[in-house]
Amino acid sequence: MRTERSIPWLMLSKIIMLNYKAREEDLSLFYEKNAENPVPEPCDPKDDLFEECDESSQINPMDLFFVTFLSCDIMLKQEIVSKLFTCRLAIPILYRDTNRKHVLTKWGLRKILMDKRTDNKSVQIDALHLETKRVSFIRIGKQTMSKSIILNEILRDQSHPTFFNRDCRLGASKRLVASGLVEASWFLSSGPDDAFGEHVMFMNLRGESTEYREEVEILCKLTNLLIVHTDILQLDNSNVREILWTLHQSKIQVLYALESNENPPVQSNKIYRDYRNHIMEFKSLTRFFDLKSGQHTGSASDNTKKLRKTIKEIISETHASSLEEEINKLTISDENMSENFAVSNDKAVDVVRLISSDAGPQKHELLPLQGQIWQKYCTALKTLYRSKSNDEKPISESQMKQNRLQQYRIYEEKMHPFVRVFLQHLHGFYNSNLEQMYCYLAWLEHFLDEKSRNILPQLILNYQEVWMKMKSANEKKNLREYEYERLKNVVATTERQLFDASFGLEHLFREMGQIYEAVIKHSVFTFRDRKANFVCQFPQIMSLLLQNGHAFEIMDGDIAMVPLTWVKAVFQQLKKDIGEKKLLAISVLGIKSSGKSTLLNAMFGLEFPVSAGRCTRGVLAQLVRVEKGILPFAYVLVIDTEGLRAPELADKKHSHDNELATFVLGLGNITIINIKGENTAEMEDVLQIAVHAFLRLKMANGKLKLQQTCIFVHQNVSCVNAKTAMTLSRQKMMDKLDKLTCEAASQEGLADITSFSQVIEVNTKSNMWYFSDLWFGDPPMAPINLGYSKKVFEVKTDILYNIAQQKTTFLTISETMSRIEDLWNGILSDDFVFSFRNSLTLKAYHTLESKFHRLMWNIDKNMYDFLQYSVRVRLARCVHENQLDNEASEVIAILQKQITEKQTLCKEQLINFIESNYHREMMEQWRSSKSIQLSEHVTELINSGIKDIQKNKTLRAAALMQKNKRKVHELE
């Protein structure tokens, strides 16, 4: 229900959901609804029947947006600015605050990233530091043409309301508070052949510029070119001339965009010549352009194209500079100058100073607890859970204890100043000023991402070069094996450097978790000293951050391990902070770079952190509070995941993806299966393994009750009737999943499981969604597709108010923690099923394994029969020790020959079985390993047989000796 009070919130939520019509949509719908249901008034015979539309009582959407923007804190302003830029809408850059002081949007610009090519590298630079040229538009007088519409046409050929204008809904309503506001947008160049050949920033002063002299003065100091949109008659006005003279004195380029539609050409030319003579002193810095309104051909007028060309010619002679460089020359405050922001900035700078320019290669030194020691600990933990030998378990436990002790000693004695200072400031802010703590973390995130962005381009270039060398060598086959292996190692090294270069705030939180686990696990440690109290506050800090919009890492993105002690501590603290609330867990799963994080961020207004230069890693969670009393749960736990089939994880094959998918599907009450396009093959593979894993987990842990629901989101599907067109493929996919689920259940001895939906609930009619592409057109100038935003809203509504409402129970915080623990322990205990690509591969392996065991059993039986019925009989016939020695040597030779011959035969049978099998292509990958396994088994078998023969020989020799002793005794 739209009310005047709710409209600002609706507008903000739609901006966050990337709806570029958010500024005016709900406000106009509110007025339309009221117009349909007016309050009846008594009829007055004096009233006219037909009246002009009175728009003075209607709020201008720009006023509503601007007042709402002013009411936001600096963090929300930054998020709004970021979303506006993504929607390709103009952002507020210069305005007066509630105290009528000028404010510049510096903090918001730091989050806007643009790609710029330099020296064959693509570098990401934020809008504040990007060196670019700036063009400003001002208006003098009321003109026929809209300045904002002209600007929109300059920016792109296609219609898009970057700058709100009179053609937008409610655009003609009177503007009261947004006049004087300066907005900005960018032309983002895709290459030298486009309209401007470089990035250009455009600024637009709202309202009559003669009423906002200070704003115009500021623009003159920031801009390379000032475009004055006015009527030719205004140039004949002495007051206007005086104002314009002041502009020219700033010695900037000025372009007059003139209208002369109502004036006779003779009069217009006279005024033009007279004014040109008036400003002769500034002739070299002044150009004139005749705006011929009404001469439009197509979506962009010929006149607009000429105007673009004129602007390009003028700014080509000017110097590009960063906006921050120009702002620093002004005596004007910016939004960062609050005490909280200034103090937190200083502390963040203290921390970042302790890093040299190369953040990536230093990561193992700065954050040692999450490096090799943690990797070794995780390897030992997996060995402990998965080992079938009791002898290995004490070794693994000892290794883990040693690793934790190493971590603890590093924390106590060798912690890098970078981490120590970070924690000191974080602890200080937590105990004194929470607002400063949030600002401190925001600054740190900005600085760390900036450092990563600075070093990534060169690392990417290095990786591309060595990768191309290896590709070329692979195609030409011109390298010796050792040279090719060396090149592969170089590729792996550069890939790792690229991976390590991503250094964000999440790595600092991860180090906190490792410190906490090391301290807790160290048996000597007691919680009575100051350091203990300090570490005890880590879960409290993380819980507070989780409640206030920060993401919490559940699974380590680099090691693919859940630090259970740390995760449990944070969730337990969360329960203390907010109570034992019910949660709806929503997770997402999909192939790498398929838009999972973007989808969740748009759906719930989140900011899942993605460090500069790479996609999401691991499993991250954010907490979203829902309105009281409307839904049967208090919070939504939104779970984002790294993409499956990531190239950088190719060496880990399928086990990583399968473990991740099982964990994420098990954790979410509802999982969004995100698919780029219409092809479901990759996700089918993962779902097959997940189902099999769930069945095994259920068998291993009876208390693990999984009631999962999946919905499928197909992104980048352009067909209008996609849902109907893909009915057959959907049904085929489900039939395939049902069949494979049934086979998996049969293998595990679960006869009651016959369909996929018995394990993971999915409705192929209502739980299938089809999105158009995120972008409407070609990047970088393409705006967000309005259809995408609307679909996001529909899916969110369906999840919260339909699918979730059908569920009878929801996990509490404690139960969610138990679910995480049970799932992860189950995954740790059972690595077998995760190593396969899909259930078909698993079936092929089982078939091959069954044949292999039959062949080995035949060899075993052959040796057993030989030992039982041949060796013992032949040794028993020996009556002299020399005869026994000869017989033993002979049967050993016979054994070796027979088993070797049997091995050759079995190997041939195995090869024939693989080559003639329906699944031969899948089985081929195990041919070599099975041959080696067969050889190793035969070697062990022969050694065992020889030992058995030697044992029987010893027993027979002892028997002969006893017999001889008895004979001697009898003779005596």
PDB file of C-alpha atoms in Angstrom, residues 242-387:
ATOM      1  CA  GLU A 242      27.529  41.119 -16.547  1.00  0.00           C
ATOM      2  CA  ILE A 243      27.125  37.602 -15.176  1.00  0.00           C
ATOM      3  CA  LEU A 244      28.579  36.023 -18.307  1.00  0.00           C
ATOM      4  CA  TRP A 245      31.537  38.398 -18.239  1.00  0.00           C
ATOM      5  CA  THR A 246      32.380  37.028 -14.810  1.00  0.00           C
ATOM      6  CA  LEU A 247      32.342  33.520 -16.243  1.00  0.00           C
ATOM      7  CA  HIS A 248      34.770  34.461 -18.983  1.00  0.00           C
ATOM      8  CA  GLN A 249      37.155  35.966 -16.452  1.00  0.00           C
ATOM      9  CA  SER A 250      37.722  32.471 -15.043  1.00  0.00           C
ATOM     10  CA  LYS A 251      39.577  31.774 -18.328  1.00  0.00           C
ATOM     11  CA  ILE A 252      37.769  28.523 -19.137  1.00  0.00           C
ATOM     12  CA  GLN A 253      36.367  27.337 -22.438  1.00  0.00           C
ATOM     13  CA  VAL A 254      32.746  28.501 -22.903  1.00  0.00           C
ATOM     14  CA  LEU A 255      30.295  27.158 -25.461  1.00  0.00           C
ATOM     15  CA  TYR A 256      26.995  28.972 -25.949  1.00  0.00           C
ATOM     16  CA  ALA A 257      24.201  26.582 -26.949  1.00  0.00           C
ATOM     17  CA  LEU A 258      21.720  29.108 -28.323  1.00  0.00           C
ATOM     18  CA  GLU A 259      18.031  28.912 -29.122  1.00  0.00           C
ATOM     19  CA  SER A 260      16.543  31.398 -31.575  1.00  0.00           C
ATOM     20  CA  ASN A 261      13.317  29.736 -32.643  1.00  0.00           C
ATOM     21  CA  GLU A 262      10.957  32.669 -32.029  1.00  0.00           C
ATOM     22  CA  ASN A 263      13.299  35.386 -33.264  1.00  0.00           C
ATOM     23  CA  PRO A 264      13.743  36.646 -36.815  1.00  0.00           C
ATOM     24  CA  PRO A 265      17.162  35.572 -38.167  1.00  0.00           C
ATOM     25  CA  VAL A 266      18.164  39.198 -38.782  1.00  0.00           C
ATOM     26  CA  GLN A 267      17.595  40.147 -35.144  1.00  0.00           C
ATOM     27  CA  SER A 268      19.311  37.011 -33.871  1.00  0.00           C
ATOM     28  CA  ASN A 269      22.397  37.599 -36.031  1.00  0.00           C
ATOM     29  CA  LYS A 270      22.619  41.226 -34.907  1.00  0.00           C
ATOM     30  CA  ILE A 271      22.549  40.228 -31.225  1.00  0.00           C
ATOM     31  CA  TYR A 272      25.076  37.459 -31.895  1.00  0.00           C
ATOM     32  CA  ARG A 273      27.581  39.798 -33.648  1.00  0.00           C
ATOM     33  CA  ASP A 274      27.141  42.459 -31.016  1.00  0.00           C
ATOM     34  CA  TYR A 275      27.752  40.017 -28.158  1.00  0.00           C
ATOM     35  CA  ARG A 276      30.732  38.449 -29.903  1.00  0.00           C
ATOM     36  CA  ASN A 277      32.315  41.877 -30.149  1.00  0.00           C
ATOM     37  CA  HIS A 278      31.486  42.445 -26.477  1.00  0.00           C
ATOM     38  CA  ILE A 279      33.584  39.433 -25.441  1.00  0.00           C
ATOM     39  CA  MET A 280      36.281  39.809 -28.106  1.00  0.00           C
ATOM     40  CA  GLU A 281      38.881  39.632 -25.343  1.00  0.00           C
ATOM     41  CA  PHE A 282      37.883  35.976 -24.765  1.00  0.00           C
ATOM     42  CA  LYS A 283      37.406  35.085 -28.424  1.00  0.00           C
ATOM     43  CA  SER A 284      39.859  32.161 -28.379  1.00  0.00           C
ATOM     44  CA  LEU A 285      38.031  30.593 -25.431  1.00  0.00           C
ATOM     45  CA  THR A 286      34.499  31.039 -26.766  1.00  0.00           C
ATOM     46  CA  ARG A 287      32.382  29.104 -29.247  1.00  0.00           C
ATOM     47  CA  PHE A 288      28.725  29.416 -30.307  1.00  0.00           C
ATOM     48  CA  PHE A 289      26.330  26.670 -31.339  1.00  0.00           C
ATOM     49  CA  ASP A 290      22.849  27.065 -32.812  1.00  0.00           C
ATOM     50  CA  LEU A 291      20.374  24.611 -31.287  1.00  0.00           C
ATOM     51  CA  LYS A 292      17.881  23.908 -34.052  1.00  0.00           C
ATOM     52  CA  SER A 293      15.104  22.225 -32.112  1.00  0.00           C
ATOM     53  CA  GLY A 294      12.632  20.131 -33.988  1.00  0.00           C
ATOM     54  CA  GLN A 295      15.117  18.903 -36.614  1.00  0.00           C
ATOM     55  CA  HIS A 296      15.429  15.431 -35.168  1.00  0.00           C
ATOM     56  CA  THR A 297      16.062  12.416 -37.358  1.00  0.00           C
ATOM     57  CA  GLY A 298      15.837   9.133 -35.503  1.00  0.00           C
ATOM     58  CA  SER A 299      16.600   8.717 -31.807  1.00  0.00           C
ATOM     59  CA  ALA A 300      19.352  11.337 -31.735  1.00  0.00           C
ATOM     60  CA  SER A 301      19.155  14.512 -33.776  1.00  0.00           C
ATOM     61  CA  ASP A 302      21.712  15.490 -36.390  1.00  0.00           C
ATOM     62  CA  ASN A 303      22.131  18.644 -34.376  1.00  0.00           C
ATOM     63  CA  THR A 304      23.047  16.646 -31.274  1.00  0.00           C
ATOM     64  CA  LYS A 305      25.700  14.780 -33.241  1.00  0.00           C
ATOM     65  CA  LYS A 306      27.154  18.104 -34.380  1.00  0.00           C
ATOM     66  CA  LEU A 307      27.093  19.316 -30.786  1.00  0.00           C
ATOM     67  CA  ARG A 308      29.010  16.204 -29.688  1.00  0.00           C
ATOM     68  CA  LYS A 309      31.586  16.891 -32.383  1.00  0.00           C
ATOM     69  CA  THR A 310      31.947  20.516 -31.258  1.00  0.00           C
ATOM     70  CA  ILE A 311      32.388  19.480 -27.619  1.00  0.00           C
ATOM     71  CA  LYS A 312      34.996  16.902 -28.633  1.00  0.00           C
ATOM     72  CA  GLU A 313      36.957  19.507 -30.622  1.00  0.00           C
ATOM     73  CA  ILE A 314      36.986  21.943 -27.705  1.00  0.00           C
ATOM     74  CA  ILE A 315      37.942  19.533 -24.918  1.00  0.00           C
ATOM     75  CA  SER A 316      40.617  17.867 -27.064  1.00  0.00           C
ATOM     76  CA  GLU A 317      42.676  21.022 -26.535  1.00  0.00           C
ATOM     77  CA  THR A 318      42.258  20.937 -22.743  1.00  0.00           C
ATOM     78  CA  HIS A 319      44.102  19.045 -20.023  1.00  0.00           C
ATOM     79  CA  ALA A 320      42.603  16.067 -18.163  1.00  0.00           C
ATOM     80  CA  SER A 321      42.919  15.986 -14.388  1.00  0.00           C
ATOM     81  CA  SER A 322      41.419  14.082 -11.487  1.00  0.00           C
ATOM     82  CA  LEU A 323      38.395  15.540  -9.763  1.00  0.00           C
ATOM     83  CA  GLU A 324      40.094  15.254  -6.382  1.00  0.00           C
ATOM     84  CA  GLU A 325      43.017  17.314  -7.656  1.00  0.00           C
ATOM     85  CA  GLU A 326      40.642  20.146  -8.589  1.00  0.00           C
ATOM     86  CA  ILE A 327      38.475  19.809  -5.468  1.00  0.00           C
ATOM     87  CA  ASN A 328      41.533  20.149  -3.235  1.00  0.00           C
ATOM     88  CA  LYS A 329      42.115  23.609  -4.709  1.00  0.00           C
ATOM     89  CA  LEU A 330      38.714  24.734  -3.429  1.00  0.00           C
ATOM     90  CA  THR A 331      37.911  26.001   0.044  1.00  0.00           C
ATOM     91  CA  ILE A 332      34.789  23.887   0.230  1.00  0.00           C
ATOM     92  CA  SER A 333      33.903  21.166   2.702  1.00  0.00           C
ATOM     93  CA  ASP A 334      33.113  17.633   1.685  1.00  0.00           C
ATOM     94  CA  GLU A 335      31.019  14.962   3.325  1.00  0.00           C
ATOM     95  CA  ASN A 336      34.144  13.267   4.703  1.00  0.00           C
ATOM     96  CA  MET A 337      34.937  16.129   7.057  1.00  0.00           C
ATOM     97  CA  SER A 338      32.828  14.958  10.015  1.00  0.00           C
ATOM     98  CA  GLU A 339      34.830  14.212  13.145  1.00  0.00           C
ATOM     99  CA  ASN A 340      34.036  10.487  13.002  1.00  0.00           C
ATOM    100  CA  PHE A 341      35.153  10.248   9.410  1.00  0.00           C
ATOM    101  CA  ALA A 342      38.327  12.263   9.920  1.00  0.00           C
ATOM    102  CA  VAL A 343      39.447  10.286  12.990  1.00  0.00           C
ATOM    103  CA  SER A 344      38.695   6.927  11.373  1.00  0.00           C
ATOM    104  CA  ASN A 345      40.536   7.979   8.222  1.00  0.00           C
ATOM    105  CA  ASP A 346      43.667   8.785  10.227  1.00  0.00           C
ATOM    106  CA  LYS A 347      43.583   5.384  11.939  1.00  0.00           C
ATOM    107  CA  ALA A 348      43.040   3.545   8.652  1.00  0.00           C
ATOM    108  CA  VAL A 349      45.992   5.399   7.135  1.00  0.00           C
ATOM    109  CA  ASP A 350      48.094   4.277  10.137  1.00  0.00           C
ATOM    110  CA  VAL A 351      47.319   0.666   9.262  1.00  0.00           C
ATOM    111  CA  VAL A 352      47.783   0.906   5.494  1.00  0.00           C
ATOM    112  CA  ARG A 353      51.146   2.657   5.869  1.00  0.00           C
ATOM    113  CA  LEU A 354      52.462  -0.628   7.239  1.00  0.00           C
ATOM    114  CA  ILE A 355      51.990  -2.273   3.824  1.00  0.00           C
ATOM    115  CA  SER A 356      54.422  -1.677   0.999  1.00  0.00           C
ATOM    116  CA  SER A 357      53.100  -0.989  -2.495  1.00  0.00           C
ATOM    117  CA  ASP A 358      52.881  -4.708  -3.373  1.00  0.00           C
ATOM    118  CA  ALA A 359      50.031  -5.996  -1.228  1.00  0.00           C
ATOM    119  CA  GLY A 360      49.674  -9.359  -2.966  1.00  0.00           C
ATOM    120  CA  PRO A 361      53.119 -10.924  -2.529  1.00  0.00           C
ATOM    121  CA  GLN A 362      53.154  -9.706   1.077  1.00  0.00           C
ATOM    122  CA  LYS A 363      49.943 -11.412   2.132  1.00  0.00           C
ATOM    123  CA  HIS A 364      51.670 -14.489   3.560  1.00  0.00           C
ATOM    124  CA  GLU A 365      53.862 -12.199   5.702  1.00  0.00           C
ATOM    125  CA  LEU A 366      51.107  -9.845   6.810  1.00  0.00           C
ATOM    126  CA  LEU A 367      48.554 -12.574   7.550  1.00  0.00           C
ATOM    127  CA  PRO A 368      50.590 -15.712   8.374  1.00  0.00           C
ATOM    128  CA  LEU A 369      47.902 -17.514  10.372  1.00  0.00           C
ATOM    129  CA  GLN A 370      45.741 -18.071   7.275  1.00  0.00           C
ATOM    130  CA  GLY A 371      48.665 -19.197   5.125  1.00  0.00           C
ATOM    131  CA  GLN A 372      50.615 -22.459   5.015  1.00  0.00           C
ATOM    132  CA  ILE A 373      50.071 -23.318   8.684  1.00  0.00           C
ATOM    133  CA  TRP A 374      46.299 -23.151   8.235  1.00  0.00           C
ATOM    134  CA  GLN A 375      46.569 -25.204   5.032  1.00  0.00           C
ATOM    135  CA  LYS A 376      48.532 -27.912   6.848  1.00  0.00           C
ATOM    136  CA  TYR A 377      46.004 -27.894   9.686  1.00  0.00           C
ATOM    137  CA  CYS A 378      43.127 -28.355   7.217  1.00  0.00           C
ATOM    138  CA  THR A 379      44.915 -31.199   5.423  1.00  0.00           C
ATOM    139  CA  ALA A 380      45.534 -32.957   8.741  1.00  0.00           C
ATOM    140  CA  LEU A 381      41.897 -32.429   9.776  1.00  0.00           C
ATOM    141  CA  LYS A 382      40.595 -33.988   6.556  1.00  0.00           C
ATOM    142  CA  THR A 383      43.008 -36.905   6.984  1.00  0.00           C
ATOM    143  CA  LEU A 384      41.771 -37.364  10.557  1.00  0.00           C
ATOM    144  CA  TYR A 385      38.146 -37.553   9.430  1.00  0.00           C
ATOM    145  CA  ARG A 386      38.696 -39.625   6.302  1.00  0.00           C
ATOM    146  CA  SER A 387      41.434 -42.034   7.321  1.00  0.00           C
TER     147      SER A 387
END
